[in-house]
Structures are given as C-alpha cells and as structure tokens.
Amino acid sequence: MFSKLSLLCLSLLPLVSAAPMRRAGPIGATYVINNDASGNSILASNIAEDGTLTFGAVIPAGGTGLHGNNTNPDAGDPLFSQNAIKVVNGYLFTVNSGSNTAVMFKINPENPSDLTM
C-alpha cells in the first residue's frame, strides 16, 4: 500500500517539524538620537543573529534636539547622561530636548528598526 520511500518520509516528518524555527531578519536593534537642533532623529541599526550591525533607518522624532552646553562649562547638561532613550514592552520613548517634548514609538517586532509614532 505505501512505498518504502513514503514510509521513510512519514517517519522523518516529526523530526522536521520539531526542528527549531530560524527567525528571518534582525533579532533586535540599537537606537541612538542625534539631538540635532534642526530636527531630532533616532538612528536605528539592525542586529543580525551573528551580532553584526547593519544600518536600519533614520526616524524623525517630531521635535528639535539641543547640543551640549558649550557656553558655561559649570552649568549642567542633562542630556550628557544616560537613558535619553528607553525601550519598554515594544515601545521606544525619547526626548526632544530643544522643543521640550517627549515622544513614543511602537517598535515593529518583525523589523525593530521600523518605528511608528
């Protein structure tokens, strides 16, 4: 009724279906802001499975940045600190220091350098 080849294929089917699925595309992303006074942007780079980075996108952050305090070295500059970008539960939060605003982006789980405001 069944040929030896078809029985062999049927016997291997559980092995094939139990194999781990490889994710196509990036496994994550890195994010930095450029803090440009003419228009703040997020620069996203994709992280490949082997750890290599490739440029993903430049995403406008909807406001303006503000560069370091060069006029008064004794005054503090709050953005020369950490956590100007925060990723939480599939969302990216950042600040536009020049326009005194904050912004939230949804991160595409299939392509983490694809952000939607």
CSV table of N, CA, C and O in Angstrom, one decimal, residues 35 53 56 65 71 76 94 107 117:
chain,number,residue,atom,x,y,z
A,35,ASN,N,20.1,64.3,18.3
A,35,ASN,CA,19.9,65.6,19.1
A,35,ASN,C,20.2,66.8,18.2
A,35,ASN,O,20.7,67.8,18.7
A,53,LEU,N,26.0,44.5,13.0
A,53,LEU,CA,25.0,45.6,12.9
A,53,LEU,C,24.9,46.1,11.5
A,53,LEU,O,26.0,46.2,10.8
A,56,GLY,N,19.7,50.6,9.7
A,56,GLY,CA,18.3,50.3,9.5
A,56,GLY,C,17.5,51.5,9.0
A,56,GLY,O,17.0,51.5,7.9
A,65,GLY,N,16.4,68.8,18.7
A,65,GLY,CA,17.4,68.5,19.7
A,65,GLY,C,18.1,69.7,20.3
A,65,GLY,O,17.8,70.8,19.9
A,71,THR,N,28.7,77.1,26.4
A,71,THR,CA,28.9,78.5,26.8
A,71,THR,C,29.3,78.6,28.2
A,71,THR,O,30.0,79.5,28.6
A,76,GLY,N,25.1,72.4,34.3
A,76,GLY,CA,24.9,71.0,33.9
A,76,GLY,C,24.2,70.9,32.6
A,76,GLY,O,23.6,71.8,32.0
A,94,THR,N,11.6,58.6,23.8
A,94,THR,CA,12.8,59.5,23.8
A,94,THR,C,12.4,61.0,24.0
A,94,THR,O,11.2,61.3,24.1
A,107,ILE,N,7.5,49.8,18.2
A,107,ILE,CA,8.6,49.0,17.5
A,107,ILE,C,8.0,47.9,16.8
A,107,ILE,O,7.2,47.1,17.4
A,117,MET,N,5.3,56.4,15.1
A,117,MET,CA,4.9,57.3,16.2
A,117,MET,C,3.5,57.2,16.4
A,117,MET,O,2.6,57.0,15.6
